[in-house]
Every structure is written in C-alpha cells, then in structure tokens.
GROMACS .gro file of C-alpha atoms in nm:
model
  278
    1MET     CA    1   7.767   8.251 -11.839
    2LYS     CA    2   7.678   8.135 -12.173
    3LYS     CA    3   8.092   7.902 -12.121
    4ILE     CA    4   7.946   7.756 -11.788
    5LEU     CA    5   7.571   7.654 -11.940
    6LEU     CA    6   7.805   7.479 -12.230
    7ILE     CA    7   8.017   7.267 -11.986
    8LEU     CA    8   7.673   7.166 -11.791
    9LEU     CA    9   7.496   7.089 -12.102
   10PHE     CA   10   7.788   6.879 -12.188
   11PHE     CA   11   7.843   6.658 -11.891
   12ILE     CA   12   7.435   6.632 -11.846
   13PRO     CA   13   7.410   6.292 -12.065
   14THR     CA   14   7.713   6.108 -11.892
   15ILE     CA   15   7.530   6.229 -11.566
   16VAL     CA   16   7.193   6.065 -11.696
   17GLU     CA   17   7.321   5.784 -11.844
   18ALA     CA   18   7.571   5.670 -11.530
   19GLN     CA   19   7.188   5.658 -11.333
   20THR     CA   20   7.091   5.321 -11.218
   21ILE     CA   21   6.749   5.189 -11.296
   22PRO     CA   22   6.593   5.073 -10.884
   23TYR     CA   23   6.420   4.772 -11.063
   24GLY     CA   24   6.189   4.635 -10.867
   25ASN     CA   25   6.169   4.929 -10.634
   26ASN     CA   26   6.083   5.193 -10.969
   27PRO     CA   27   5.851   5.458 -10.845
   28THR     CA   28   5.830   5.517 -11.190
   29ALA     CA   29   5.785   5.218 -11.350
   30GLY     CA   30   5.563   5.088 -11.117
   31ASN     CA   31   5.163   5.025 -11.029
   32TYR     CA   32   4.954   4.772 -10.811
   33VAL     CA   33   4.665   4.570 -10.963
   34LYS     CA   34   4.416   4.445 -10.705
   35VAL     CA   35   4.346   4.107 -10.775
   36LYS     CA   36   4.030   3.912 -10.622
   37ASP     CA   37   4.080   3.827 -10.299
   38GLY     CA   38   4.166   4.190 -10.225
   39THR     CA   39   4.515   4.089 -10.239
   40ARG     CA   40   4.777   4.474 -10.425
   41ILE     CA   41   5.037   4.257 -10.701
   42TYR     CA   42   5.296   4.456 -10.803
   43TYR     CA   43   5.492   4.514 -11.155
   44GLU     CA   44   5.696   4.761 -11.361
   45THR     CA   45   5.653   4.824 -11.679
   46TYR     CA   46   5.958   4.954 -11.924
   47GLY     CA   47   5.979   5.054 -12.318
   48THR     CA   48   5.725   5.007 -12.564
   49GLY     CA   49   5.575   4.672 -12.884
   50LYS     CA   50   5.421   4.393 -12.783
   51PRO     CA   51   5.400   4.285 -12.456
   52LEU     CA   52   5.614   4.057 -12.264
   53VAL     CA   53   5.588   3.918 -11.921
   54LEU     CA   54   5.881   3.858 -11.636
   55LEU     CA   55   5.803   3.634 -11.358
   56HIS     CA   56   6.100   3.582 -11.114
   57GLY     CA   57   6.211   3.286 -10.849
   58GLY     CA   58   6.061   3.226 -10.560
   59LEU     CA   59   6.194   3.327 -10.207
   60TYR     CA   60   6.510   3.539 -10.279
   61GLY     CA   61   6.384   3.558 -10.644
   62GLU     CA   62   6.252   3.959 -10.728
   63ILE     CA   63   6.197   4.180 -11.047
   64SER     CA   64   6.598   4.314 -11.011
   65GLU     CA   65   6.681   3.957 -11.105
   66TYR     CA   66   6.579   4.060 -11.474
   67GLU     CA   67   6.832   4.309 -11.475
   68ASN     CA   68   7.061   4.275 -11.728
   69LEU     CA   69   6.777   4.152 -11.958
   70ILE     CA   70   6.571   4.435 -11.918
   71PRO     CA   71   6.681   4.727 -12.084
   72VAL     CA   72   6.777   4.468 -12.358
   73LEU     CA   73   6.424   4.311 -12.381
   74SER     CA   74   6.242   4.675 -12.348
   75LYS     CA   75   6.378   4.820 -12.696
   76ASN     CA   76   6.141   4.594 -12.890
   77PHE     CA   77   5.910   4.486 -12.595
   78MET     CA   78   5.672   4.678 -12.329
   79VAL     CA   79   5.788   4.478 -12.038
   80ILE     CA   80   5.607   4.363 -11.791
   81ALA     CA   81   5.776   4.253 -11.468
   82ILE     CA   82   5.582   4.122 -11.175
   83ALA     CA   83   5.637   4.117 -10.813
   84THR     CA   84   5.470   3.732 -10.700
   85ARG     CA   85   5.234   3.802 -10.461
   86GLY     CA   86   5.447   3.811 -10.104
   87HIS     CA   87   5.736   3.921 -10.277
   88THR     CA   88   5.934   4.293 -10.204
   89LYS     CA   89   5.650   4.537 -10.267
   90SER     CA   90   5.339   4.252 -10.370
   91GLU     CA   91   5.103   4.174 -10.046
   92ILE     CA   92   5.133   3.883  -9.882
   93GLY     CA   93   4.813   3.827  -9.855
   94HIS     CA   94   4.673   3.488  -9.615
   95GLN     CA   95   4.565   3.244  -9.854
   96PRO     CA   96   4.780   2.883  -9.873
   97TYR     CA   97   4.973   2.919 -10.158
   98THR     CA   98   4.968   2.740 -10.486
   99TYR     CA   99   5.087   2.810 -10.799
  100GLN     CA  100   4.775   2.832 -10.987
  101LEU     CA  101   4.730   3.110 -10.747
  102MET     CA  102   5.034   3.265 -10.821
  103SER     CA  103   4.941   3.250 -11.199
  104ASP     CA  104   4.588   3.377 -11.152
  105ASP     CA  105   4.753   3.694 -10.959
  106ALA     CA  106   5.022   3.724 -11.275
  107TYR     CA  107   4.652   3.690 -11.563
  108THR     CA  108   4.483   3.938 -11.384
  109VAL     CA  109   4.772   4.154 -11.361
  110ILE     CA  110   4.844   4.102 -11.771
  111SER     CA  111   4.478   4.146 -11.829
  112GLN     CA  112   4.487   4.505 -11.662
  113VAL     CA  113   4.773   4.580 -11.879
  114THR     CA  114   4.747   4.403 -12.229
  115LYS     CA  115   4.474   4.266 -12.423
  116TYR     CA  116   4.743   4.140 -12.650
  117CYS     CA  117   4.919   3.810 -12.602
  118ILE     CA  118   5.237   3.793 -12.444
  119THR     CA  119   5.603   3.662 -12.525
  120LEU     CA  120   5.633   3.525 -12.155
  121ILE     CA  121   5.975   3.470 -11.954
  122GLY     CA  122   5.948   3.243 -11.631
  123PHE     CA  123   6.225   3.149 -11.360
  124SER     CA  124   6.266   2.875 -11.076
  125ASP     CA  125   5.934   2.939 -10.947
  126GLY     CA  126   5.832   3.219 -11.201
  127ALA     CA  127   5.894   2.870 -11.453
  128VAL     CA  128   5.646   2.683 -11.290
  129ILE     CA  129   5.377   3.006 -11.230
  130ALA     CA  130   5.416   3.035 -11.610
  131LEU     CA  131   5.401   2.722 -11.724
  132ASP     CA  132   5.048   2.677 -11.526
  133LEU     CA  133   4.984   3.038 -11.726
  134THR     CA  134   5.028   2.910 -12.039
  135LEU     CA  135   4.826   2.565 -11.960
  136ARG     CA  136   4.559   2.737 -11.881
  137HIS     CA  137   4.512   3.020 -12.113
  138PRO     CA  138   4.710   2.863 -12.384
  139ASP     CA  139   4.579   3.167 -12.670
  140LEU     CA  140   4.757   3.421 -12.449
  141VAL     CA  141   5.055   3.264 -12.472
  142ARG     CA  142   5.274   3.324 -12.797
  143LYS     CA  143   5.624   3.182 -12.682
  144LEU     CA  144   5.721   3.068 -12.305
  145VAL     CA  145   6.045   3.046 -12.154
  146PHE     CA  146   6.073   2.821 -11.944
  147ALA     CA  147   6.411   2.858 -11.729
  148GLY     CA  148   6.496   2.615 -11.446
  149GLY     CA  149   6.176   2.539 -11.337
  150ASN     CA  150   5.973   2.162 -11.275
  151ILE     CA  151   5.663   1.961 -11.371
  152SER     CA  152   5.656   1.794 -11.027
  153SER     CA  153   5.786   1.847 -10.670
  154ALA     CA  154   5.925   1.435 -10.723
  155SER     CA  155   6.149   1.566 -11.004
  156TYR     CA  156   6.378   1.713 -10.695
  157ARG     CA  157   6.717   1.634 -10.623
  158PRO     CA  158   6.739   1.364 -10.335
  159GLY     CA  159   6.742   1.587  -9.982
  160GLU     CA  160   6.635   1.968 -10.182
  161MET     CA  161   6.280   1.884 -10.144
  162ASP     CA  162   6.339   1.861  -9.710
  163GLU     CA  163   6.577   2.155  -9.657
  164LEU     CA  164   6.337   2.361  -9.837
  165LYS     CA  165   6.057   2.187  -9.560
  166ARG     CA  166   6.325   2.316  -9.303
  167LEU     CA  167   6.364   2.681  -9.383
  168SER     CA  168   6.119   2.934  -9.181
  169GLY     CA  169   6.082   3.271  -9.143
  170ALA     CA  170   6.319   3.244  -8.802
  171SER     CA  171   6.620   3.046  -8.976
  172LEU     CA  172   6.622   3.271  -9.277
  173GLU     CA  173   6.632   3.590  -9.051
  174ARG     CA  174   6.938   3.356  -8.821
  175ASP     CA  175   7.178   3.252  -9.184
  176MET     CA  176   7.091   3.539  -9.355
  177PRO     CA  177   7.062   3.853  -9.187
  178GLU     CA  178   7.122   4.152  -9.501
  179PHE     CA  179   6.909   3.965  -9.725
  180VAL     CA  180   6.593   3.936  -9.489
  181ARG     CA  181   6.643   4.304  -9.331
  182GLU     CA  182   6.723   4.454  -9.674
  183ARG     CA  183   6.390   4.283  -9.836
  184LYS     CA  184   6.184   4.327  -9.554
  185LYS     CA  185   6.264   4.756  -9.644
  186LEU     CA  186   6.012   4.687  -9.954
  187MET     CA  187   5.711   4.498  -9.776
  188PRO     CA  188   5.416   4.662  -9.716
  189GLU     CA  189   5.417   4.379  -9.460
  190PRO     CA  190   5.735   4.335  -9.314
  191GLU     CA  191   5.647   4.181  -8.960
  192ARG     CA  192   5.464   3.923  -9.191
  193TRP     CA  193   5.771   3.804  -9.283
  194GLY     CA  194   5.740   3.472  -9.110
  195ASP     CA  195   5.375   3.414  -9.269
  196PHE     CA  196   5.484   3.456  -9.596
  197VAL     CA  197   5.753   3.213  -9.574
  198GLU     CA  198   5.560   2.959  -9.400
  199LEU     CA  199   5.240   3.019  -9.716
  200LEU     CA  200   5.537   2.998  -9.985
  201LYS     CA  201   5.620   2.647  -9.841
  202HIS     CA  202   5.320   2.575  -9.929
  203ALA     CA  203   5.311   2.586 -10.291
  204TRP     CA  204   5.632   2.405 -10.274
  205ILE     CA  205   5.504   2.129 -10.094
  206ASN     CA  206   5.143   2.077 -10.241
  207GLN     CA  207   5.265   2.158 -10.641
  208THR     CA  208   5.040   1.991 -10.864
  209THR     CA  209   5.212   1.745 -11.116
  210VAL     CA  210   5.151   1.859 -11.506
  211THR     CA  211   5.114   1.586 -11.680
  212PRO     CA  212   5.336   1.462 -11.994
  213GLU     CA  213   4.977   1.451 -12.148
  214GLN     CA  214   4.933   1.840 -12.080
  215ILE     CA  215   5.281   1.914 -12.204
  216LYS     CA  216   5.229   1.779 -12.514
  217SER     CA  217   4.955   2.001 -12.557
  218ILE     CA  218   5.123   2.341 -12.540
  219LYS     CA  219   5.115   2.478 -12.900
  220CYS     CA  220   5.344   2.723 -12.804
  221PRO     CA  221   5.740   2.781 -12.918
  222VAL     CA  222   5.893   2.666 -12.600
  223LEU     CA  223   6.277   2.736 -12.478
  224VAL     CA  224   6.342   2.471 -12.187
  225ALA     CA  225   6.659   2.645 -12.023
  226ALA     CA  226   6.866   2.515 -11.683
  227GLY     CA  227   7.249   2.488 -11.557
  228ASP     CA  228   7.429   2.240 -11.582
  229ARG     CA  229   7.476   2.147 -11.208
  230ASP     CA  230   7.133   2.307 -11.119
  231ARG     CA  231   7.077   2.245 -10.714
  232TYR     CA  232   6.718   2.138 -10.717
  233ASN     CA  233   6.653   1.945 -11.088
  234PRO     CA  234   6.865   1.700 -11.272
  235ILE     CA  235   6.959   1.775 -11.596
  236GLU     CA  236   6.760   1.456 -11.690
  237SER     CA  237   6.431   1.647 -11.574
  238PHE     CA  238   6.424   1.902 -11.817
  239VAL     CA  239   6.540   1.722 -12.110
  240SER     CA  240   6.219   1.519 -12.062
  241ILE     CA  241   5.996   1.838 -12.100
  242TYR     CA  242   6.188   1.898 -12.343
  243LYS     CA  243   6.134   1.563 -12.554
  244LEU     CA  244   5.674   1.578 -12.471
  245LEU     CA  245   5.688   1.978 -12.610
  246PRO     CA  246   5.536   1.973 -12.972
  247THR     CA  247   5.727   2.252 -13.091
  248ALA     CA  248   6.113   2.374 -12.812
  249GLN     CA  249   6.461   2.423 -12.777
  250LEU     CA  250   6.721   2.297 -12.513
  251ALA     CA  251   6.988   2.515 -12.353
  252ILE     CA  252   7.184   2.351 -12.101
  253ILE     CA  253   7.415   2.589 -11.946
  254PRO     CA  254   7.760   2.560 -11.914
  255ASN     CA  255   7.971   2.619 -11.594
  256SER     CA  256   7.641   2.739 -11.344
  257ASP     CA  257   7.412   2.677 -11.081
  258HIS     CA  258   7.012   2.727 -11.062
  259ILE     CA  259   7.004   3.069 -11.114
  260ILE     CA  260   7.152   3.070 -11.510
  261PHE     CA  261   7.062   3.475 -11.531
  262TYR     CA  262   7.322   3.586 -11.299
  263ARG     CA  263   7.617   3.284 -11.403
  264GLN     CA  264   7.619   3.320 -11.766
  265PRO     CA  265   7.426   3.715 -11.832
  266ALA     CA  266   7.575   3.757 -12.143
  267LEU     CA  267   7.469   3.385 -12.263
  268MET     CA  268   7.137   3.431 -12.140
  269GLU     CA  269   7.059   3.744 -12.314
  270THR     CA  270   7.180   3.639 -12.589
  271MET     CA  271   6.995   3.243 -12.623
  272VAL     CA  272   6.655   3.436 -12.502
  273THR     CA  273   6.631   3.708 -12.776
  274GLY     CA  274   6.736   3.533 -13.053
  275PHE     CA  275   6.418   3.273 -12.920
  276ILE     CA  276   6.215   3.523 -12.816
  277MET     CA  277   6.263   3.763 -13.147
  278LYS     CA  278   6.251   3.499 -13.434
   0.00000   0.00000   0.00000
C-alpha cells in the first residue's frame, strides 16, 4: 500500500499541471456585477497584487483571447478580465451599445473589485473602451496598453466599415456556424444572438471621435501596439495617435494582422510585460 501511495503522490503534480484553465468560463474565478441598467457583467480574477484590467476585442473577442498573458500577468498582478456586455457570459441588456456605455460597465466592475488605480490593457474594441475609460477617469489608470484600437470610425480602411454594417446574426450563423454555436453555449440568452449583433453594430457605426486635444491630455504612459497589416486601420492611424500622446511607446508588430495577441504571442508577452513592469 505504501508503494502505491508513493506512486500516486509522484504523479499528482503532473496531472494538476496538465489541466487547462477555461479562461472566460471558469466557475472558480468568475463572478458578476450588476451595472446601472440592471445588466449583469461577467468577469474573472486571477493572482494577487496591484490590479490589472483586461478588455477583449468586440464580437469575436472574449476573455480567452488573453489565455497566454493571464498566467504570466497573474504572477505579479491581480488580473481582472472583463467580458464586455453581450459577449459570452455577460448579459446583453437592451440599450443600444456605445463605447461610453461599455466603459461605464468596466468602471462599475473595477470599482466593485478594487479601490486602487489600475494598469489597463485593451485590444480592438477593448482598446477603444480602455481609452474612453482613461479619458473619463484619468486618476484611475496608471498605465495603458492600447492595442489595435482607433479613435474614430473615419480611420477604418476603405470598405471595412461597410463590411461591418452588413454583418447580422443570421449572416454570422451562416458563415461561421461553429463559432456562433460555441458562443451561444456561454450566453445567458442565446436566443437573442441577432439582437446582440445589432446592438454592437450601433457602437461601431456611432463611435464618438476622440479629438487630438483629448489624446494630448492623457498623462499616464501608453503603449500603442498594432499589426503591420492590420485589417481595419492603417499603420498611419496608430502612428498619429502615438505622436499626440505626451508619454508613449509605439510597437508595430511585424508579420501580423489585426489579432496581434494570437499572431505573435511571445513578442506581445515580452513587450507588454516589459512596459507594465517598469
């Protein structure tokens, strides 16, 4: 019996280490906050230390897009990964979406979880939300990673906004059935998939332009990052944002399209951790 017990104990650590953490659908790390209009916003927390907030991309995005970064960041920070309203386990609500509304959601979650200033990482739609959060709550954000975002719908490459406008719940189910099927498994109201897509399109189409004066007013250090062949925005748009910021770094990721955290995970890990740990 002693020999058997010793063998089991020897293999237990290996078994535990092999387990995959279900980021974005992790009951041991997940929780909800009810925001002002009654919508419940889902978030997960990992690690301890100073708070660091993750905001994912829109429509296709979810907490799991940071699956490579969360284990690294949670060694030094309390990571707060927020699911934007309507995405995966967050409720859809009924208001037409705006980036300001989603910024308010994030602020409510952050206020419930921590009273300290935060490091903020946003990708794509999450970057736009993060920028709005930084502008409206400048004392909250100590550092900002602005990855693949924009400051105006006018900066989209020709034709891209028209493509986004043509999207619908039905077209996505037709063209990406597996994605929609998996997403619906996580949604509290999967029958409202079409409603969610239309509400989110409202945010894209009605994006409020951030002025040069507003960008110049940002005092915290900012890392602007984007792929060298970003589908939605040309390199020049990221360079122009970088030039307006008082304290900033610019990273154009080689051989990468819009989804830089997937295309160059090791490079993004090195750059993000180097920036936030200084």
